[in-house]
């Protein structure tokens, strides 16, 4: 087959056009098949345990409390305004930060440092530690949902 | 009647000999023709040329590094298949099955050690092989594409190493997956900084694809297992076939012009009708009886003796290491507590050092630039002088030494500066994230090396000298950063001169 005819210096003949179309349909079929195959390893249902964590009654958190929940890697604290939860997962590459004696957070893997509200102070972390949603269930108990992040500074307050 | 019985008995008696002959299809290799056929008519040997240039067999030229890589690959493949007999890729069973292999299964400890040391040795010799090919200018036309394939094989070797050390599901494995997956999803840093993550999130897509979940768990383990034992090896062996095939098609190992004996055109008159060169029996197009191509010897037995010797040497090294040093196994994976410091195996510690400034540039951007740069070398340096000469002669030797000196100095200076004075966020707490992402010390190194290389290229008016400068800087940078990550970084990735000065906690 003379491929030079396809190069553009001559107008594409009808036969070349049909040949090109056939070749194009071949690659389109391959491409579609590959895209279709990528659908398989990308799940739509996630096989995990619940991201919710039962924290307890609001009265269990007197002002000044800071608690670490290892099973969900969050810190739950209460100050004079309300109760809030900060994720312990470093925003850089997912290591677990530790809380220092001054109430700041340090990451052991690549040296990121965060202040008490989780804002980055040093190191490679691209953003503040996630704040996690806290809500009260109808039975009066507080829950945290680690998959739902809320804006930094969002605190749960006792309904007046 | 009786004659057929006699013939039957005689055939039966000769069965072992005729079976052997039917397999080999030839007599003893006593003539050059028989030696050629021994290679040519054997499926397992026909990968080789029937004649090999004397220079190719010189140990001081190739250093046997490509062969050694293959030897280690064979060891890893065989031991890997054996390990699969007992290994169970689920979070509940993986760690215990490794322990079983190590402490209970007969020869399990040795096989596991062989697999581990073979993998480490392969990473080392792959790098050395690349350096040998580079410094002897063997990537030149027509071998550019084989250099390209070689770079892909280097990347696959590292990918196989990475997916391999995740499988024991110990602390190293768990936190390496976590960090690796977050590096994969680090394009999100960039899309976050640009504010487009909600519409375009390649980082999140890749993360879901690799983990099969929101967090590291059983789905991720089975995916990495699949990559390690099936997907990546298939690609590796496919590319390795291309790599070997291209060595033959590109004319064997490169060699200097001085190794050639000029061919007399009267002995090999050009003939347009038929070529014997394809069979690598002769070089010209028509053979003349009694006159072989100069300076070659039969592969059988000369090349095969070399191959078997390298095979035994490689196996002996790995066996010795495996007998005396056990493959480590840390505590079982604990999602709540990373090790402090959490370190990758040595060959990734240079990357970990870069990642500790910004994940996207250190983990994806700079490795991509380095790989692209390596692939481009033979397409940008197309000079044809001094192929097959170490360092391309005395000038190249000088450039290599100066580049060695320059890159050591610049890497150490930038690193010392960073350790002493910190990095961007310590000076400007409110600096935009996009600057943190792109201005990584690794970016600075890349920039310095590129400028040095261009300057050398201009000064010597040679693309080859520029390539030597850049490649030497890359090797030195890799080695020094690996040393930094291995020995000078302690808890919280802080700087310590020695491990003994780490704080006790």
XYZ file of C-alpha atoms in Angstrom:
665
model
C 0.000 0.000 0.000
C 1.274 3.443 -0.849
C 1.311 5.347 2.430
C 2.649 8.493 0.734
C -0.810 9.199 -0.590
C -1.981 9.709 3.005
C 0.647 12.310 3.786
C -1.344 15.252 2.537
C 0.430 16.574 -0.555
C -2.327 15.047 -2.673
C -6.008 15.151 -1.863
C -7.141 12.003 -0.065
C -8.614 9.644 -2.584
C -11.836 7.813 -1.907
C -10.057 4.523 -1.412
C -7.542 6.075 0.999
C -10.349 7.769 2.840
C -12.150 4.468 3.381
C -8.881 2.819 4.378
C -8.198 5.587 6.878
C -11.706 5.227 8.228
C -11.214 1.482 8.694
C -7.897 2.042 10.464
C -9.479 4.723 12.611
C -12.327 2.425 13.605
C -9.773 -0.216 14.582
C -7.971 2.155 16.956
C -11.260 3.503 18.248
C -12.343 -0.041 19.095
C -9.058 -0.723 20.921
C -9.330 2.561 22.806
C -12.917 1.931 23.837
C -12.045 -1.563 25.001
C -9.196 -0.211 27.162
C -11.412 2.477 28.662
C -14.049 -0.166 29.349
C -11.485 -2.350 31.076
C -10.369 0.494 33.345
C -13.959 0.653 34.601
C -13.479 -2.711 36.307
C -10.707 -1.870 38.794
C -12.359 1.450 39.699
C -14.904 0.467 42.325
C -18.204 2.220 42.937
C -18.985 0.418 46.187
C -16.257 0.674 48.780
C -15.675 -2.418 50.875
C -14.861 -0.663 54.103
C -16.092 -0.579 57.651
C -18.130 2.440 58.629
C -16.281 5.739 58.759
C -18.434 6.793 61.725
C -17.158 6.684 65.264
C -19.281 6.905 68.392
C -17.751 9.494 70.745
C -20.278 9.512 73.611
C -22.374 12.111 75.365
C -21.423 15.796 75.153
C -20.954 15.789 78.910
C -18.138 13.276 78.489
C -16.050 16.085 77.014
C -15.441 18.744 79.655
C -13.646 21.867 78.368
C -9.935 21.240 77.941
C -10.307 17.610 76.944
C -8.094 16.242 74.145
C -8.588 12.619 73.226
C -6.962 10.517 70.584
C -9.016 7.799 68.884
C -6.554 5.330 67.407
C -9.107 3.246 65.556
C -10.082 6.188 63.325
C -6.923 8.293 63.665
C -8.602 11.460 64.938
C -8.105 13.822 67.850
C -11.277 15.055 69.556
C -11.014 18.142 71.749
C -13.233 20.621 73.524
C -12.520 24.245 74.247
C -14.774 27.018 75.515
C -16.573 27.265 72.169
C -17.362 23.658 71.371
C -16.233 20.170 70.496
C -14.158 19.574 67.390
C -12.290 16.724 65.728
C -9.002 16.963 63.808
C -7.736 14.166 61.618
C -4.327 12.768 62.606
C -3.556 11.858 58.981
C -0.816 14.111 57.635
C -1.936 15.972 54.519
C 1.456 15.377 52.916
C 1.695 11.625 52.444
C -0.681 10.122 54.962
C 1.482 9.306 57.994
C -0.035 9.697 61.449
C 0.947 12.856 63.324
C 1.697 12.895 67.038
C 0.587 15.564 69.469
C 3.464 17.349 71.181
C 3.520 18.541 74.754
C 2.719 22.106 73.530
C -0.418 20.858 71.792
C 1.025 21.039 68.291
C 1.241 18.211 65.781
C 4.425 16.656 64.303
C 4.639 14.162 61.462
C 7.319 11.459 61.817
C 7.726 10.644 58.137
C 8.809 13.837 56.381
C 8.979 16.404 59.154
C 5.776 18.399 58.639
C 4.756 20.470 61.669
C 1.281 21.833 62.411
C -0.088 24.243 65.029
C -2.856 23.357 67.495
C -5.558 23.976 64.871
C -3.724 21.852 62.323
C -2.346 24.700 60.192
C 1.020 23.844 58.603
C 4.038 25.537 60.192
C 6.928 23.788 58.479
C 7.718 20.962 56.143
C 6.107 19.756 52.951
C 2.448 19.442 54.013
C 0.339 21.222 51.390
C -2.605 22.146 53.613
C -3.954 22.087 57.173
C -4.969 18.831 58.835
C -8.556 17.955 57.984
C -11.249 18.876 60.442
C -13.801 16.107 60.695
C -17.565 16.486 61.059
C -19.098 15.961 64.484
C -22.847 15.542 64.776
C -25.371 14.558 67.399
C -27.581 11.575 66.720
C -31.256 11.577 67.820
C -30.281 9.477 70.827
C -28.156 12.388 72.085
C -24.785 10.756 71.431
C -22.020 12.478 69.469
C -20.526 10.861 66.392
C -17.569 11.757 64.166
C -17.495 10.848 60.454
C -13.921 10.650 59.185
C -14.930 10.759 55.523
C -16.694 14.113 55.938
C -14.361 17.035 56.386
C -15.556 20.429 57.508
C -13.909 23.882 57.244
C -11.140 24.555 59.737
C -12.623 25.992 62.925
C -16.020 24.273 62.679
C -17.039 23.216 66.184
C -20.055 21.411 67.525
C -21.905 23.586 70.051
C -24.511 22.554 72.606
C -27.914 23.576 71.266
C -29.041 26.568 73.328
C 9.188 -61.072 9.615
C 12.242 -61.951 11.599
C 14.031 -59.012 9.993
C 11.439 -56.533 11.295
C 11.766 -58.021 14.802
C 15.522 -57.630 14.618
C 15.185 -54.082 13.414
C 12.692 -53.380 16.202
C 15.100 -54.690 18.843
C 17.966 -52.768 17.388
C 15.908 -49.565 17.334
C 14.902 -50.180 20.927
C 18.538 -50.598 21.906
C 19.476 -47.397 20.151
C 16.518 -45.481 21.540
C 18.503 -43.311 24.012
C 20.965 -42.307 21.297
C 18.300 -41.585 18.684
C 16.198 -39.663 21.205
C 19.188 -37.497 22.073
C 19.941 -36.986 18.410
C 16.325 -36.100 17.624
C 16.489 -33.433 20.301
C 19.842 -31.993 19.245
C 19.472 -32.700 15.514
C 23.235 -32.648 15.013
C 26.444 -34.448 15.787
C 29.255 -33.236 18.014
C 30.286 -29.621 17.380
C 33.648 -30.332 15.835
C 33.523 -27.948 12.863
C 32.643 -24.260 12.642
C 29.555 -25.211 10.700
C 28.426 -27.624 13.416
C 29.156 -25.010 16.078
C 27.012 -22.517 14.173
C 24.208 -25.056 13.826
C 24.402 -25.842 17.513
C 23.287 -22.284 18.196
C 21.164 -21.756 15.143
C 18.987 -24.840 15.390
C 18.279 -24.617 19.096
C 15.266 -22.670 20.317
C 16.913 -21.767 23.604
C 20.263 -20.774 22.130
C 19.157 -19.054 18.939
C 18.786 -15.809 20.844
C 22.572 -15.711 20.559
C 24.595 -14.909 17.476
C 26.505 -17.891 16.135
C 29.641 -15.800 15.972
C 30.614 -13.284 18.583
C 33.167 -10.533 18.292
C 36.279 -11.041 20.388
C 35.903 -7.556 21.845
C 32.422 -8.423 23.156
C 33.949 -11.135 25.330
C 36.451 -8.762 26.965
C 35.447 -8.600 30.642
C 36.932 -5.106 30.991
C 34.502 -3.739 28.424
C 30.995 -4.920 29.293
C 31.938 -5.904 32.868
C 29.296 -8.602 32.415
C 26.705 -6.284 33.930
C 23.836 -6.974 31.539
C 24.380 -10.696 31.944
C 24.558 -10.309 35.701
C 21.221 -8.461 35.679
C 19.688 -11.362 33.766
C 21.168 -13.843 36.233
C 19.631 -11.977 39.158
C 16.318 -11.791 37.323
C 16.358 -15.568 36.855
C 17.098 -16.078 40.556
C 14.282 -13.710 41.543
C 11.801 -15.352 39.180
C 12.500 -18.871 40.386
C 12.525 -17.989 44.089
C 9.470 -15.764 43.596
C 7.461 -18.657 42.194
C 8.549 -20.797 45.140
C 7.469 -18.116 47.624
C 4.030 -17.992 45.997
C 3.472 -21.570 47.157
C 2.991 -20.345 50.727
C 2.320 -16.621 50.529
C -1.273 -15.475 51.125
C -2.166 -11.970 49.964
C -4.675 -10.878 52.591
C -4.046 -8.478 55.489
C -4.973 -11.173 58.019
C -2.681 -13.867 56.632
C 0.130 -12.146 54.739
C 2.353 -11.379 57.709
C 1.944 -14.818 59.250
C 2.585 -16.554 55.948
C 5.882 -14.672 55.614
C 6.742 -15.737 59.136
C 5.872 -19.326 58.235
C 8.084 -19.108 55.181
C 10.912 -17.675 57.243
C 10.760 -19.918 60.296
C 8.910 -23.129 59.444
C 8.922 -23.929 55.720
C 11.926 -26.083 54.728
C 14.525 -23.848 53.006
C 11.928 -21.049 53.244
C 14.335 -18.673 54.923
C 17.016 -19.229 52.303
C 14.572 -18.858 49.399
C 13.152 -15.661 50.861
C 16.653 -14.287 51.446
C 17.667 -15.182 47.892
C 14.606 -13.382 46.549
C 15.337 -10.308 48.622
C 19.078 -10.109 47.956
C 18.543 -10.922 44.289
C 16.147 -7.979 44.055
C 18.560 -5.580 45.758
C 21.459 -6.806 43.639
C 19.384 -6.385 40.491
C 18.693 -2.743 41.332
C 22.441 -2.175 41.833
C 23.569 -3.865 38.625
C 20.794 -2.285 36.561
C 22.195 1.115 37.531
C 25.780 -0.020 36.890
C 24.770 -1.521 33.539
C 23.190 1.776 32.562
C 26.345 3.652 33.616
C 28.537 1.262 31.589
C 26.408 1.694 28.482
C 26.405 5.436 28.969
C 30.122 5.957 29.577
C 31.099 3.780 26.610
C 28.688 5.805 24.409
C 26.908 2.594 23.475
C 23.535 4.326 23.274
C 24.472 5.876 19.940
C 22.638 5.171 16.697
C 21.507 2.491 15.891
C 21.151 1.614 19.565
C 19.050 4.624 20.683
C 15.851 2.665 20.956
C 17.472 -0.093 22.976
C 18.644 2.553 25.463
C 15.004 3.702 25.620
C 13.867 0.138 26.340
C 16.616 -0.112 28.967
C 15.302 2.958 30.794
C 11.817 1.413 30.795
C 13.344 -1.770 32.239
C 15.030 0.294 34.968
C 11.669 1.855 35.850
C 10.029 -1.592 35.867
C 12.772 -2.993 38.109
C 12.091 -0.235 40.630
C 8.322 -0.726 40.326
C 8.737 -4.452 40.963
C 10.923 -3.733 43.986
C 8.330 -1.328 45.345
C 5.364 -3.662 44.857
C 7.470 -6.468 46.326
C 8.351 -4.985 49.672
C 4.681 -4.168 50.310
C 3.632 -7.794 50.371
C 4.835 -8.908 53.859
C 2.315 -6.479 55.397
C 4.734 -5.379 58.090
C 5.228 -1.802 59.214
C 7.559 -1.057 56.285
C 4.978 -2.436 53.862
C 1.978 -0.638 55.284
C 3.560 2.779 55.508
C 5.304 2.397 52.179
C 1.928 1.716 50.517
C 0.424 4.672 52.334
C 3.229 7.003 51.272
C 3.434 5.578 47.752
C -0.289 5.918 47.170
C -0.269 9.472 48.436
C 2.594 10.282 46.069
C 0.477 8.843 43.270
C -2.388 11.082 44.330
C -0.142 14.135 44.766
C -1.347 15.769 41.522
C -4.147 16.736 43.875
C -1.741 19.169 45.589
C -1.455 20.907 42.256
C -5.173 20.837 41.427
C -5.918 22.040 44.985
C -3.508 24.930 44.582
C -5.201 25.831 41.302
C -8.655 25.301 42.831
C -9.859 22.836 40.195
C -9.926 19.576 42.181
C -13.729 19.488 42.152
C -13.747 19.358 38.333
C -10.503 17.599 37.468
C -8.953 15.199 39.976
C -6.421 12.807 38.384
C -4.795 12.297 41.809
C -8.014 11.054 43.374
C -8.764 8.855 40.371
C -5.349 7.182 40.528
C -5.639 6.738 44.278
C -8.981 4.953 43.937
C -7.597 2.820 41.112
C -4.565 1.734 43.156
C -6.285 1.266 46.520
C -9.689 0.029 45.388
C -10.923 1.705 48.574
C -10.615 4.915 50.545
C -7.815 3.612 52.725
C -5.035 1.048 52.594
C -6.364 -2.454 53.197
C -7.031 -5.837 51.660
C -8.090 -4.435 48.288
C -4.808 -2.535 47.972
C -2.764 -5.587 49.002
C -4.337 -7.841 46.369
C -3.812 -5.155 43.720
C -0.144 -4.777 44.547
C 0.206 -8.559 44.618
C -1.337 -8.789 41.162
C 1.046 -6.126 39.878
C 4.040 -7.831 41.470
C 3.477 -11.396 40.317
C 1.660 -10.917 37.034
C 1.275 -7.512 35.406
C 4.755 -6.049 35.888
C 6.652 -9.322 35.223
C 4.722 -9.820 31.970
C 5.636 -6.322 30.817
C 9.223 -6.793 32.029
C 9.745 -10.049 30.180
C 8.123 -8.630 27.053
C 10.439 -5.633 27.071
C 13.406 -7.824 27.954
C 12.696 -9.847 24.814
C 12.776 -6.627 22.803
C 15.975 -5.549 24.611
C 17.785 -8.819 23.769
C 16.450 -8.944 20.230
C 17.574 -5.396 19.560
C 21.125 -6.169 20.727
C 21.316 -8.661 17.857
C 19.524 -6.464 15.332
C 21.640 -3.430 16.228
C 24.851 -5.337 15.554
C 25.783 -6.880 18.868
C 27.547 -5.078 21.679
C 29.109 -1.780 20.708
C 32.864 -1.800 20.182
C 35.496 0.763 19.310
C 36.636 1.167 15.728
C 40.066 -0.070 16.836
C 38.598 -3.514 17.496
C 37.644 -3.944 13.847
C 39.908 -5.440 11.233
C 39.125 -3.790 7.902
C 37.322 -6.117 5.523
C 38.882 -6.807 2.161
C 36.222 -6.025 -0.475
C 37.692 -8.795 -2.631
C 36.792 -11.374 -0.032
C 33.251 -10.098 0.448
C 32.067 -8.748 -2.875
C 28.671 -7.089 -2.501
C 25.930 -9.234 -3.897
C 22.424 -7.888 -4.186
C 20.565 -11.181 -4.409
C 20.812 -12.858 -1.048
C 22.091 -12.049 2.381
C 23.726 -14.310 4.903
C 24.327 -11.439 7.302
C 20.932 -11.996 8.914
C 22.097 -15.287 10.279
C 25.124 -13.492 11.677
C 27.270 -16.202 10.145
C 29.048 -13.696 7.955
C 29.132 -9.958 7.739
C 29.002 -9.362 3.992
C 26.329 -10.489 1.627
C 28.126 -13.463 0.129
C 30.373 -15.866 1.951
C 33.684 -17.102 0.665
C 34.641 -20.566 1.762
C 37.447 -20.672 4.302
C 37.337 -16.968 5.147
C 35.214 -16.029 8.149
C 34.418 -12.525 9.318
C 37.485 -11.240 11.093
C 37.977 -11.095 14.771
C 35.019 -13.253 15.706
C 34.872 -16.580 17.464
C 32.125 -19.166 17.620
C 29.549 -18.514 20.325
C 29.655 -22.233 20.991
C 31.509 -22.574 23.269
C 33.184 -19.194 23.881
C 30.142 -17.070 24.671
C 28.376 -19.833 26.589
C 31.362 -20.416 28.838
C 31.312 -16.706 29.729
C 27.573 -16.819 30.378
C 27.800 -19.842 32.604
C 30.706 -18.331 34.513
C 28.763 -15.102 35.142
C 25.734 -17.164 36.131
C 27.790 -19.052 38.711
C 29.429 -15.872 39.980
C 26.086 -14.088 40.373
C 24.485 -17.046 42.106
C 27.462 -17.409 44.427
C 27.287 -13.750 45.487
C 23.549 -13.917 46.207
C 23.854 -17.263 47.945
C 26.618 -15.959 50.228
C 24.604 -12.864 51.136
C 21.496 -14.981 51.759
C 23.271 -17.399 54.040
C 24.810 -14.720 56.205
C 22.204 -11.929 56.183
C 18.494 -12.449 56.769
C 15.830 -10.431 54.974
C 14.246 -8.157 57.572
C 10.652 -8.389 58.729
C 9.322 -5.600 60.917
C 6.382 -5.682 63.290
C 2.961 -6.383 61.845
C 1.302 -3.428 60.105
C -0.211 -0.938 62.539
C -2.413 1.706 60.876
C -2.364 3.885 64.000
C 1.400 4.290 64.464
C 3.931 4.857 61.695
C 7.535 4.040 62.424
C 9.622 7.021 63.289
C 11.426 7.546 60.984
C 9.494 5.544 58.381
C 12.115 4.777 55.772
C 11.793 3.143 52.370
C 14.500 0.717 51.132
C 17.756 2.420 50.239
C 17.117 2.882 46.529
C 14.107 5.106 47.238
C 15.630 7.131 50.070
C 16.963 9.789 47.684
C 13.402 10.228 46.457
C 12.118 10.268 50.024
C 14.523 13.130 50.752
C 13.075 15.085 47.808
C 9.516 14.162 48.770
C 10.128 15.664 52.201
C 10.036 19.139 50.591
C 7.024 18.669 48.330
C 5.258 15.500 47.312
C 4.301 16.350 43.740
C 7.645 17.681 42.539
C 9.792 15.315 44.613
C 7.742 12.189 44.003
C 6.468 12.648 40.441
C 7.827 15.795 38.792
C 11.567 15.313 39.241
C 11.547 11.530 38.625
C 9.587 12.212 35.428
C 12.113 14.864 34.352
C 15.014 12.501 35.107
C 13.440 9.610 33.181
C 12.606 11.880 30.244
C 16.151 13.265 30.307
C 17.676 9.780 30.296
C 15.447 8.686 27.407
C 16.356 11.811 25.422
C 20.148 11.413 25.761
C 20.718 9.321 22.586
C 18.325 11.476 20.569
C 20.032 14.717 21.530
C 23.621 13.466 21.376
C 23.918 12.053 17.864
C 27.670 12.368 17.405
C 29.292 9.269 15.954
C 32.857 9.623 17.244
C 34.407 7.336 19.832
C 31.612 4.807 20.166
C 32.699 1.991 22.422
C 35.482 3.988 24.071
C 35.258 4.450 27.818
C 34.423 8.116 28.555
C 34.950 8.819 24.839
C 38.648 9.399 25.440
C 40.761 11.636 27.727
C 38.627 14.778 27.316
C 35.546 12.887 28.437
C 37.486 11.510 31.385
C 38.362 15.051 32.406
C 34.751 16.207 32.000
C 33.559 13.245 34.084
C 35.978 14.091 36.901
C 35.098 17.795 36.850
C 31.375 16.973 36.814
C 31.929 14.589 39.701
C 33.631 17.348 41.661
C 31.104 20.018 40.669
C 28.017 17.947 41.429
C 29.369 16.727 44.786
C 30.071 20.309 45.753
C 26.717 21.699 44.609
C 24.582 18.931 46.110
C 26.402 19.095 49.449
C 26.203 22.905 49.517
C 22.468 23.062 48.777
C 21.785 20.274 51.279
C 23.883 21.939 53.996
C 22.075 25.215 53.323
C 18.673 23.537 53.677
C 19.661 21.779 56.895
C 21.115 24.949 58.375
C 18.544 27.533 57.254
C 15.386 25.524 56.623
C 13.201 25.822 53.564
C 10.541 28.158 52.175
C 7.738 27.784 54.707
C 9.985 28.506 57.679
C 10.915 31.861 56.122
C 7.557 32.841 54.626
C 4.743 31.137 56.578
C 2.053 32.413 54.211
C 3.795 31.495 50.976
C 1.401 30.189 48.285
C 1.383 26.400 48.100
C 2.095 26.427 44.363
C 5.588 27.831 45.085
C 6.232 25.171 47.746
C 5.206 22.506 45.231
C 7.545 23.590 42.476
C 10.535 25.112 44.287
C 11.901 21.901 45.773
C 15.655 21.548 46.424
C 15.394 18.824 43.782
C 14.262 21.497 41.321
C 17.350 23.525 42.264
C 19.613 20.494 41.675
C 17.966 19.820 38.319
C 18.435 23.450 37.321
C 22.102 23.607 38.434
C 22.905 20.342 36.624
C 21.186 21.510 33.432
C 23.119 24.798 33.443
C 26.420 22.986 34.109
C 25.735 20.557 31.300
C 24.882 23.310 28.825
C 28.026 25.198 29.797
C 30.183 22.100 29.272
C 28.463 21.473 25.952
C 29.293 25.013 24.825
C 32.841 24.949 26.179
C 33.811 21.680 24.433
C 31.458 22.234 21.513
C 30.232 18.669 21.900
C 26.820 17.254 22.783
C 28.593 14.153 24.084
C 30.495 16.182 26.684
C 27.240 17.858 27.724
C 25.646 14.425 28.107
C 28.594 13.156 30.168
C 28.328 16.186 32.443
C 24.580 15.743 32.947
C 24.681 11.986 33.470
C 27.553 12.219 35.961
C 25.670 14.890 37.905
C 22.555 12.686 37.930
C 24.488 9.677 39.256
C 26.244 11.747 41.927
C 22.974 13.395 42.948
C 21.300 10.003 43.249
C 24.145 8.548 45.325
C 24.475 11.531 47.685
C 20.732 11.886 48.263
C 20.500 8.140 48.883
C 23.268 8.490 51.473
C 21.489 11.470 53.042
C 18.200 9.590 53.287
C 19.889 6.461 54.609
C 22.316 7.841 57.153
C 21.694 11.507 57.912
C 17.936 11.529 58.487
C 16.454 10.446 61.795
C 13.179 10.739 63.694
C 10.760 13.300 62.204
C 13.127 13.345 59.212
C 15.450 15.662 61.172
C 19.143 15.883 60.418
C 21.537 13.755 62.509
C 25.202 13.036 61.834
C 24.966 9.475 63.129
C 22.265 7.058 64.124
C 23.677 6.953 67.658
C 22.713 10.592 68.171
C 19.004 9.914 67.542
C 16.876 10.894 70.554
C 15.693 8.019 72.714
C 11.945 7.956 73.002
